[in-house]
Short mmCIF file of C-alpha atoms and ligand atoms in Angstrom, two decimals:
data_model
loop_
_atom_site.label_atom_id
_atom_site.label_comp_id
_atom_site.label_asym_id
_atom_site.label_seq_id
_atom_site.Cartn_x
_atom_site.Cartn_y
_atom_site.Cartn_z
CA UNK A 174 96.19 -42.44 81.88
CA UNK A 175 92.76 -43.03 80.72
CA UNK A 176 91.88 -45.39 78.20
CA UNK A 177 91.53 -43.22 75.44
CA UNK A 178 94.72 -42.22 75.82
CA UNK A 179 96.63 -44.97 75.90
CA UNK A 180 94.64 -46.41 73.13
CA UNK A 181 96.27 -43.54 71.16
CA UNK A 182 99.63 -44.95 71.66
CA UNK A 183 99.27 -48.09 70.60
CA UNK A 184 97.65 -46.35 67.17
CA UNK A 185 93.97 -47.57 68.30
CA UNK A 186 90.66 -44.77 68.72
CA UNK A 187 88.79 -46.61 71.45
CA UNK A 188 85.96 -44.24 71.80
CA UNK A 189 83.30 -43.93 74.31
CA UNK A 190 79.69 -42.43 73.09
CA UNK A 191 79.50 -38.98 74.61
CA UNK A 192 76.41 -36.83 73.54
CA UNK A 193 75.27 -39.73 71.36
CA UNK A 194 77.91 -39.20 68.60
CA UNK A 195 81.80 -40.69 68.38
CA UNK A 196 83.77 -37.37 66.75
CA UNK A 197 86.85 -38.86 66.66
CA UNK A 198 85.26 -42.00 64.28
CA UNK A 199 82.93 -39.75 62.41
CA UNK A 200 86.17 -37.33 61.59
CA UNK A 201 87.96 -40.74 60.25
CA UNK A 202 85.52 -42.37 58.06
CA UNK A 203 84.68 -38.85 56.58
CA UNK A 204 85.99 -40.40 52.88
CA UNK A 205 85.22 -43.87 53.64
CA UNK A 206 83.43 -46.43 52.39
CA UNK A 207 81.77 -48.84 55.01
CA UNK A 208 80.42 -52.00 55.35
CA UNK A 209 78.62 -52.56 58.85
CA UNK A 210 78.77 -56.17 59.77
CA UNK A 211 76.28 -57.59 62.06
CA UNK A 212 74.29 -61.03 62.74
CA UNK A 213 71.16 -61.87 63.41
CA UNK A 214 71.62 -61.01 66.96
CA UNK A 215 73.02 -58.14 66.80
CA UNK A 216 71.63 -56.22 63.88
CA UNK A 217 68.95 -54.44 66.22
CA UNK A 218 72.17 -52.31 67.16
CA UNK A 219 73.04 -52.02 63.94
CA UNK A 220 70.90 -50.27 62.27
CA UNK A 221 71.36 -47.03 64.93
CA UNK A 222 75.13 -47.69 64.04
CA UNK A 223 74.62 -47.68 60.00
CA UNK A 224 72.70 -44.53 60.61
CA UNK A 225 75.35 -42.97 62.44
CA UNK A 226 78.14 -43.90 59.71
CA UNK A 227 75.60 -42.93 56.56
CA UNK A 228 75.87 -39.81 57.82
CA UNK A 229 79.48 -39.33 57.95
CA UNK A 230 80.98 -41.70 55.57
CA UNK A 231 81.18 -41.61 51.82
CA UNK A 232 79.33 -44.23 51.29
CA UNK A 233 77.73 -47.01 53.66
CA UNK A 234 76.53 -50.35 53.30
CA UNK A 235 75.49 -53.29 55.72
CA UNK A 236 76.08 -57.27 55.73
CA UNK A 237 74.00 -59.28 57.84
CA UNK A 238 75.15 -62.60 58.50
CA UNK A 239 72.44 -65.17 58.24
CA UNK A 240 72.93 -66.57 61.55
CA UNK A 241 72.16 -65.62 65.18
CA UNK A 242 75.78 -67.26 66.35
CA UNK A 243 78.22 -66.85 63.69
CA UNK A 244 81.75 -68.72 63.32
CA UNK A 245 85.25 -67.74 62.24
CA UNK A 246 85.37 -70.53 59.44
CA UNK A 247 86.65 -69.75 56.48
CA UNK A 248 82.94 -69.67 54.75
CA UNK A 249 82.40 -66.96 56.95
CA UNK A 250 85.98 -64.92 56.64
CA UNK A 251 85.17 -65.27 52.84
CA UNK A 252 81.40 -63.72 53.09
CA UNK A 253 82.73 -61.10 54.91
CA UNK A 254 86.06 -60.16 52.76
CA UNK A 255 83.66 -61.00 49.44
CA UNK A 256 80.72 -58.50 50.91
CA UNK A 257 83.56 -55.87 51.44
CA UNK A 258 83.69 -55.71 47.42
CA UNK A 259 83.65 -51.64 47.05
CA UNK A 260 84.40 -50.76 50.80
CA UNK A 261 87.72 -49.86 52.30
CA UNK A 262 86.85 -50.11 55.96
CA UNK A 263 84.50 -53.02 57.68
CA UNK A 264 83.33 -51.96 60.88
CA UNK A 265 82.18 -55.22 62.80
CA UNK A 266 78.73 -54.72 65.51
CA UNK A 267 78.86 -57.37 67.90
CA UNK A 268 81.84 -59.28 69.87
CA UNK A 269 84.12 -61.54 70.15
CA UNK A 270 83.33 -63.88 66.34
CA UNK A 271 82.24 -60.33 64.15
CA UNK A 272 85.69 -58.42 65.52
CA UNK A 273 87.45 -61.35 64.57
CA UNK A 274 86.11 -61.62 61.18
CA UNK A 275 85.88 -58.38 60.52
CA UNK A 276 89.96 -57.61 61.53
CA UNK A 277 90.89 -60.96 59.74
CA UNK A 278 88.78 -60.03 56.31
CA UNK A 279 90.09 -56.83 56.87
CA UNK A 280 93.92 -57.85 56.93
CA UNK A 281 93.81 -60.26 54.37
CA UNK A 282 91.68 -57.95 51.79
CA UNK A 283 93.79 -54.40 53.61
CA UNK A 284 90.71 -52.49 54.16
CA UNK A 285 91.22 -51.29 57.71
CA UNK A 286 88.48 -52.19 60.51
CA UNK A 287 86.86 -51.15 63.53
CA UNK A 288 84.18 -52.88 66.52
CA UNK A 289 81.28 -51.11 67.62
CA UNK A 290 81.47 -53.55 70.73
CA UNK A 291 78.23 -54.77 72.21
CA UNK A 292 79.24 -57.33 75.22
CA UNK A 293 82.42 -57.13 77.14
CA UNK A 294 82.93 -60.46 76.36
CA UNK A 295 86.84 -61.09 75.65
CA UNK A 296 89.84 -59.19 75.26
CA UNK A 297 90.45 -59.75 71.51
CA UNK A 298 88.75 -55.98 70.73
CA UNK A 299 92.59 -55.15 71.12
CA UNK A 300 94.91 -57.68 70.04
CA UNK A 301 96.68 -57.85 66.56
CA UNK A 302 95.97 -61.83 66.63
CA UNK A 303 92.43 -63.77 66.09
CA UNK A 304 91.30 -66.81 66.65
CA UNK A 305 89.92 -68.89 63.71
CA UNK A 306 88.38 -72.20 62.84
CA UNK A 307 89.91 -73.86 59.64
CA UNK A 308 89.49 -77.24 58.65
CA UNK A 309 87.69 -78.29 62.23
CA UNK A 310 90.86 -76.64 63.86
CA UNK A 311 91.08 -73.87 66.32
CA UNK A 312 93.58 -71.69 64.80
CA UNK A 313 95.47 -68.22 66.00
CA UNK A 314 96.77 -65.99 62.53
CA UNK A 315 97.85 -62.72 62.86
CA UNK A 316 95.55 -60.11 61.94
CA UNK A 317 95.42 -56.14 61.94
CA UNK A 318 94.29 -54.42 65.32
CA UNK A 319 91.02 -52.29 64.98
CA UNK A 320 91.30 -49.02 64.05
CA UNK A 321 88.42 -48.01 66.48
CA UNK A 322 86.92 -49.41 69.18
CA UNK A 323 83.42 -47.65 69.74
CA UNK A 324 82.08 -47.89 73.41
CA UNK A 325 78.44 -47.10 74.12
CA UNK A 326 78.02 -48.05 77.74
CA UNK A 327 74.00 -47.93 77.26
CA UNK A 328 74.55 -50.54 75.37
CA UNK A 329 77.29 -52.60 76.90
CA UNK A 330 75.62 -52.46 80.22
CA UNK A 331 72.83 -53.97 78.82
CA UNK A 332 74.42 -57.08 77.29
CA UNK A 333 73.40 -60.54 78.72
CA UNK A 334 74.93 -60.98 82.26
CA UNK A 335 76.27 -64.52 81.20
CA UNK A 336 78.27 -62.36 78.55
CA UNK A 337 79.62 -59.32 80.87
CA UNK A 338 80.35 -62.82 83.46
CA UNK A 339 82.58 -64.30 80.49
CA UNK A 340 84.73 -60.78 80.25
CA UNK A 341 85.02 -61.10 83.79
CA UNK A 342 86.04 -64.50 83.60
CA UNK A 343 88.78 -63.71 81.04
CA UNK A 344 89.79 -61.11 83.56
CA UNK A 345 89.96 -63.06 86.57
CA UNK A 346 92.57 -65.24 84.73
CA UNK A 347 95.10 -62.61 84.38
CA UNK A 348 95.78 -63.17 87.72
CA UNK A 349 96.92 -66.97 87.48
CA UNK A 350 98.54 -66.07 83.67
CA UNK A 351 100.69 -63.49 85.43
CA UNK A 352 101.85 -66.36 88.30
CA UNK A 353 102.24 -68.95 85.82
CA UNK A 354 104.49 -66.32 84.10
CA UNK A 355 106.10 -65.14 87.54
CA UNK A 356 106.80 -68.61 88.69
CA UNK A 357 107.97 -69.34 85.20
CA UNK A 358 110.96 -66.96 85.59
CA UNK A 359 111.59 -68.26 89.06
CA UNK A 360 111.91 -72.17 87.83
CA UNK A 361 112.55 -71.68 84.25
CA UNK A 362 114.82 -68.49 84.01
CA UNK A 363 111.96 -67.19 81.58
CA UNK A 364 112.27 -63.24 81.33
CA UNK A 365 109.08 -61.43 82.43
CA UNK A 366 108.24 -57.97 80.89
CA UNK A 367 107.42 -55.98 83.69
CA UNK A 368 106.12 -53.28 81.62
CA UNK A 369 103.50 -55.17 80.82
CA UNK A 370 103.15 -57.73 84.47
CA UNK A 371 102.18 -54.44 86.05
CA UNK A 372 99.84 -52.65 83.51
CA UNK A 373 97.52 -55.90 83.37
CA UNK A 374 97.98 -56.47 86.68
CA UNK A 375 96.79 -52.86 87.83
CA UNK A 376 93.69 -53.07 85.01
CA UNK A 377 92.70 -56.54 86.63
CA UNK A 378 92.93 -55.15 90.20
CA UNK A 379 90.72 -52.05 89.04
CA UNK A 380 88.34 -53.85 87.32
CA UNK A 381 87.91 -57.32 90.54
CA UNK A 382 87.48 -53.84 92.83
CA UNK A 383 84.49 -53.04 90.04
CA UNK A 384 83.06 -56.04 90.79
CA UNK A 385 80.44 -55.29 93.19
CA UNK A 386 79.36 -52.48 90.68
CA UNK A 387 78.88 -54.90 87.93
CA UNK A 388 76.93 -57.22 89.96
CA UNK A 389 74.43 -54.39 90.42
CA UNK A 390 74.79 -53.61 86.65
CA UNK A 391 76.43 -50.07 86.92
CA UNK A 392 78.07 -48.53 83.98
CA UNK A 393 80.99 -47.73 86.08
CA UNK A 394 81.53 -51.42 86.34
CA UNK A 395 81.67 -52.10 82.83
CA UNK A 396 84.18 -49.10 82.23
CA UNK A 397 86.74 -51.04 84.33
CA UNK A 398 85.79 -53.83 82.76
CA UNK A 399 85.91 -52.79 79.30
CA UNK A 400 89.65 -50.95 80.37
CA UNK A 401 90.66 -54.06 81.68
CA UNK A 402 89.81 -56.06 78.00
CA UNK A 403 91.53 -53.32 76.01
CA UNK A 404 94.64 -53.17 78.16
CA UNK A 405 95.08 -56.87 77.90
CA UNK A 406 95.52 -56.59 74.13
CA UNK A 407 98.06 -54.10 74.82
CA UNK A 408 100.34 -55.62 77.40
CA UNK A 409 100.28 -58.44 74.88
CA UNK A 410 101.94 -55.89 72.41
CA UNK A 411 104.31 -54.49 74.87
CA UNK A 412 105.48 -58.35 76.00
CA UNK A 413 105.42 -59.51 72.45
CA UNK A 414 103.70 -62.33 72.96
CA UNK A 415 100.63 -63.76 74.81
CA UNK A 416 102.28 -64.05 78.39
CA UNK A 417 100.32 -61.65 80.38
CA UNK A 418 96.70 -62.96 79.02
CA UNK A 419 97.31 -66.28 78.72
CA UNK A 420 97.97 -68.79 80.80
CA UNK A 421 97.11 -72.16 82.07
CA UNK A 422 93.79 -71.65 82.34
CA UNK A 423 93.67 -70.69 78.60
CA UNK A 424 95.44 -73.54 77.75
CA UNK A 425 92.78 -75.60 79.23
CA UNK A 426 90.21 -73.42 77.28
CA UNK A 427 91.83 -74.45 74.37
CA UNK A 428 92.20 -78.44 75.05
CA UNK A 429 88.07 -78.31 75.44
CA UNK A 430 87.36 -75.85 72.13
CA UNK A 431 89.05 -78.38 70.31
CA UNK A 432 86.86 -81.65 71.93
CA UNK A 433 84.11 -79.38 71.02
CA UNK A 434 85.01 -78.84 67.69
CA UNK A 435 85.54 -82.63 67.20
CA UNK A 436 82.20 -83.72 67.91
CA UNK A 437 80.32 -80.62 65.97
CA UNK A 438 79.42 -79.09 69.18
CA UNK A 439 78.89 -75.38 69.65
CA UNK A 440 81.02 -74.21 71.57
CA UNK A 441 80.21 -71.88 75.01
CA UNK A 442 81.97 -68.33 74.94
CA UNK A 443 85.52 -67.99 75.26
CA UNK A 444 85.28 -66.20 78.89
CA UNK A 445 83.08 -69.22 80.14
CA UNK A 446 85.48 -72.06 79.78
CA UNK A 447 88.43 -69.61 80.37
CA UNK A 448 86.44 -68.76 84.20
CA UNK A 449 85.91 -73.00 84.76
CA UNK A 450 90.36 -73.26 84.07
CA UNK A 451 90.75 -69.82 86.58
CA UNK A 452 88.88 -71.89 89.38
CA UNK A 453 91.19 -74.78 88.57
CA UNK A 454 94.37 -73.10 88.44
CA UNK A 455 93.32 -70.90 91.45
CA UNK A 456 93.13 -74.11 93.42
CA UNK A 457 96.03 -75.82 92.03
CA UNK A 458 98.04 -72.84 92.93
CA UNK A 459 96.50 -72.53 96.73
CA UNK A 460 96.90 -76.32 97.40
CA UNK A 461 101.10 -75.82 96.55
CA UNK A 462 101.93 -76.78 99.90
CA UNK A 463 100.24 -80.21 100.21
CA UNK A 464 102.52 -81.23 97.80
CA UNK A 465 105.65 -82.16 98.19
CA UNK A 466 108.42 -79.53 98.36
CA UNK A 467 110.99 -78.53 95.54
CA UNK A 468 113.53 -76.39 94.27
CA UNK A 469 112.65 -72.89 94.38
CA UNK A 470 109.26 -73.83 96.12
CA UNK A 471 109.43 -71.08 98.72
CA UNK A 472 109.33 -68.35 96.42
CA UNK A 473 106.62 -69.80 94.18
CA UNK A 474 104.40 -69.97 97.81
CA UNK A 475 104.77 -66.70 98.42
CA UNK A 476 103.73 -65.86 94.86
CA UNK A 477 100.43 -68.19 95.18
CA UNK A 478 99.88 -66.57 98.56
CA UNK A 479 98.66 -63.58 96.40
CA UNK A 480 95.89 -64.78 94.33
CA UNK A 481 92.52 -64.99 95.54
CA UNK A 482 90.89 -68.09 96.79
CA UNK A 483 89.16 -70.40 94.02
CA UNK A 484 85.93 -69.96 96.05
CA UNK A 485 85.81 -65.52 95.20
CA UNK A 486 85.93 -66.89 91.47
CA UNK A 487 83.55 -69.15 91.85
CA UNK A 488 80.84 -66.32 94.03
CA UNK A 489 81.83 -63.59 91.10
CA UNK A 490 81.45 -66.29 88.35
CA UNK A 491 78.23 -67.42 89.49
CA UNK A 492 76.79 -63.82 90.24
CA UNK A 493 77.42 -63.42 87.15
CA UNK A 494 74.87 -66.13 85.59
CA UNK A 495 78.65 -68.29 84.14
CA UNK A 496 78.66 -71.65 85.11
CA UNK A 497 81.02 -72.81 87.93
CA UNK A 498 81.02 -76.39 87.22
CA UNK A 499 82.51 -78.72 83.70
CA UNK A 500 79.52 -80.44 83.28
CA UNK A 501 77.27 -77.58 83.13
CA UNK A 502 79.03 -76.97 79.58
CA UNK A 503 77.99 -80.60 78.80
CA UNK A 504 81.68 -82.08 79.45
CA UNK A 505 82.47 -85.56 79.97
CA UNK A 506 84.56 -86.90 82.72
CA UNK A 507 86.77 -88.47 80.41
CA UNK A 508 87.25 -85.40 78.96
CA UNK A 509 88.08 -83.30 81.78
CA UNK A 510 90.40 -85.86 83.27
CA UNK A 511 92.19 -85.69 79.93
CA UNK A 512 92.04 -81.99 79.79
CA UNK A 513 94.02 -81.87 83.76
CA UNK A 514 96.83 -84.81 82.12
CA UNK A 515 96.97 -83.06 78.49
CA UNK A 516 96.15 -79.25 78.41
CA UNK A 517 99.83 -78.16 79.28
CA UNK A 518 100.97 -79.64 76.08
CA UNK A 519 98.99 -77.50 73.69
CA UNK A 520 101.86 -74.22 74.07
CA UNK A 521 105.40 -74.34 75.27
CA UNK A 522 104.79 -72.28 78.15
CA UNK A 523 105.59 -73.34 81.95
CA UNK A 524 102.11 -72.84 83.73
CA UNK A 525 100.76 -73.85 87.06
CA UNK A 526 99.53 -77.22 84.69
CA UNK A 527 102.98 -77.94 83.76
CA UNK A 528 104.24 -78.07 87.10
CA UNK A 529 102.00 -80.11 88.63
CA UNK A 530 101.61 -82.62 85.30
CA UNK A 531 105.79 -82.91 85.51
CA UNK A 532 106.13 -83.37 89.03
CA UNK A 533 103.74 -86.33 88.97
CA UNK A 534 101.42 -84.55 91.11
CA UNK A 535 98.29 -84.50 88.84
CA UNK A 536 97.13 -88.08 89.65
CA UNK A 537 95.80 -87.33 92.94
CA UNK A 538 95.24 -83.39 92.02
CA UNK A 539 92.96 -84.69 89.42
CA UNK A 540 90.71 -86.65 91.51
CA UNK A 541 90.43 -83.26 94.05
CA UNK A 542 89.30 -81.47 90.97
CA UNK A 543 86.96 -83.48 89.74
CA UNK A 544 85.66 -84.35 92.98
CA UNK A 545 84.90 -80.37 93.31
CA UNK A 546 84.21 -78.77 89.83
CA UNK A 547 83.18 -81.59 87.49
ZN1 ZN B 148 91.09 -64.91 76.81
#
């Protein structure tokens, strides 16, 4: 099934630009009102975009943010639901920060909302959930799920390579998210949705084979990619909860968003950080059997004996222009020591991290890793 397609089911128009116009968006925002909601980066695609809606929509408006690297604060979620005032649908230009605000402002003022994407960045184009900062705190709230997704693959191709390395990144983690949850059911008894195991799975397969053809900045790369990204939002829907996207490697994400946000730092993009915990979970995972044996460790093996080596994430990473290495994101060694001892904690959920930090193991595994990707 193609992505269009399934998009459909799960009530979403993700739209690919074919002969320069989307019909399927211009047919719904025929008696709409619409803000466009850019930044300072990303308003040189906006313009095109606010052309494109003026001539379809009721009315049409645009709100520039006044800053090249916007946040989801709450400032920010209020200048966008406040500059909605006499809209009814806010259709974000950018990528990971405007889709958030944009489906946030949108759920909490109901005006429905859309992404014209321009990096494939993350996979939150998709999900129903967004990630916010409130109060210095990394946050997730429910939110709506765009209405439509608009793909222009002129465009997308185009976006920085450290960007299109960060959706890979986020990508490349499914595949130790999906063996934290496989080896979760094996030790823990947790259920796994195979419904949605196998559709992530198959998108993450499809777009690793793309690879090559994103190194060499091919469209055709970036439509796996892109697939991959979307259908992560929805095997979180099918599974009802994060499972097949999230992961140790996340969790680790997470632990270092929040040392960022303590000291005022900016923080790197999502995929970037999520890539550095991949590497480490990857080699946590292939280094199972110099540690001692336990319960149930046989079947766990042959699960680990799937994923690739640490080293391919690293090569695609770095192709990429995404850094393979903590300190490159200006991390201390304090704080990646306590990221390896504390990350697990941050969701009940039995990860690769988990089992090592439980078994006692992460003393010496922590020295390995630092040793190699500090
Ligand atoms: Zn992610």
């Amino acid at each position: 099934m193609d992505i269009q397609a399934l998009s459909k089911k799960f009530g979403i128009n993700a739209e690919r630009k074919t002969g320069g116009r989307f019909p399927v968006f211009e047919e719904n925002i025929r008696s709409r009102r619409v803000l466009v909601v850019c930044d300072e980066t990303t308003r040189v695609f906006a313009q095109p975009v606010a052309d494109m809606v003026g001539g379809n929509a009721a009315k049409c408006g645009m709100l520039v943010l006044p800053s090249p690297e916007p946040v989801a604060d709450e400032a920010t979620v209020r200048a966008v639901a406040e500059g909605g005032d006499g809209y009814d649908y806010l259709l974000a230009v950018g990528a990971g920060t405007l889709n958030d605000l944009c489906k946030y402002a949108g759920f909490l003022t109901h005006r429905q909302s859309g992404v014209y994407a321009t990096a494939p960045s993350m996979d939150g184009f998709s999900s129903s959930v967004t990630p916010l900062i409130e109060k210095g705190f990394k946050i997730t709230r429910p939110a709506q799920t765009a209405s439509d997704i608009l793909m222009d693959f002129d465009v997308l191709t185009k976006a920085p390579r450290i960007m299109t390395g960060a959706g890979v990144g986020d990508i490349l983690a499914k595949y130790c998210c999906l063996t934290d949850w496989r080896i979760s059911s094996y030790l823990t008894g947790e259920q796994v949705n195979e419904e949605a195991f196998s559709l992530m799975l198959d998108a993450v397969r499809a777009c690793d084979n793309s690879v090559p053809a994103l190194q060499r900045g091919e469209a055709a790369g970036v439509e796996k990619l892109m697939d991959a990204l979307l259908i992560s939002g929805y095997a979180m829907v099918i599974a009802g909860n994060s499972r097949p996207a999230s992961g140790a490697e996340h969790h680790m994400s997470h632990f270092l968003e929040m040392d960022f946000l303590r000291h005022g730092e900016r923080i790197p993009l999502h995929g970037v950080k999520v890539g550095l915990g991949t590497m480490v979970s990857l080699y946590f995972y292939k280094t199972l059997r110099s540690r001692p044996a336990f319960d149930g460790c046989e079947r766990v093996y042959a699960e680990a004996e799937k994923l690739p080596p640490p080293e391919y994430a690293e090569g695609v990473l770095a192709s990429l222009n995404c850094p393979t290495r903590f300190s490159e994101l200006g991390i201390s060694r304090d704080t990646m020591r306590n990221m390896l001892f504390e990350a697990y904690k941050i969701r009940d959920r039995f990860t690769v991290l988990t089992l090592y930090c439980s078994r006692g193991w992460m003393k010496t595994a922590a020295d390995e890793i630092m040793e190699k990707y500090f």
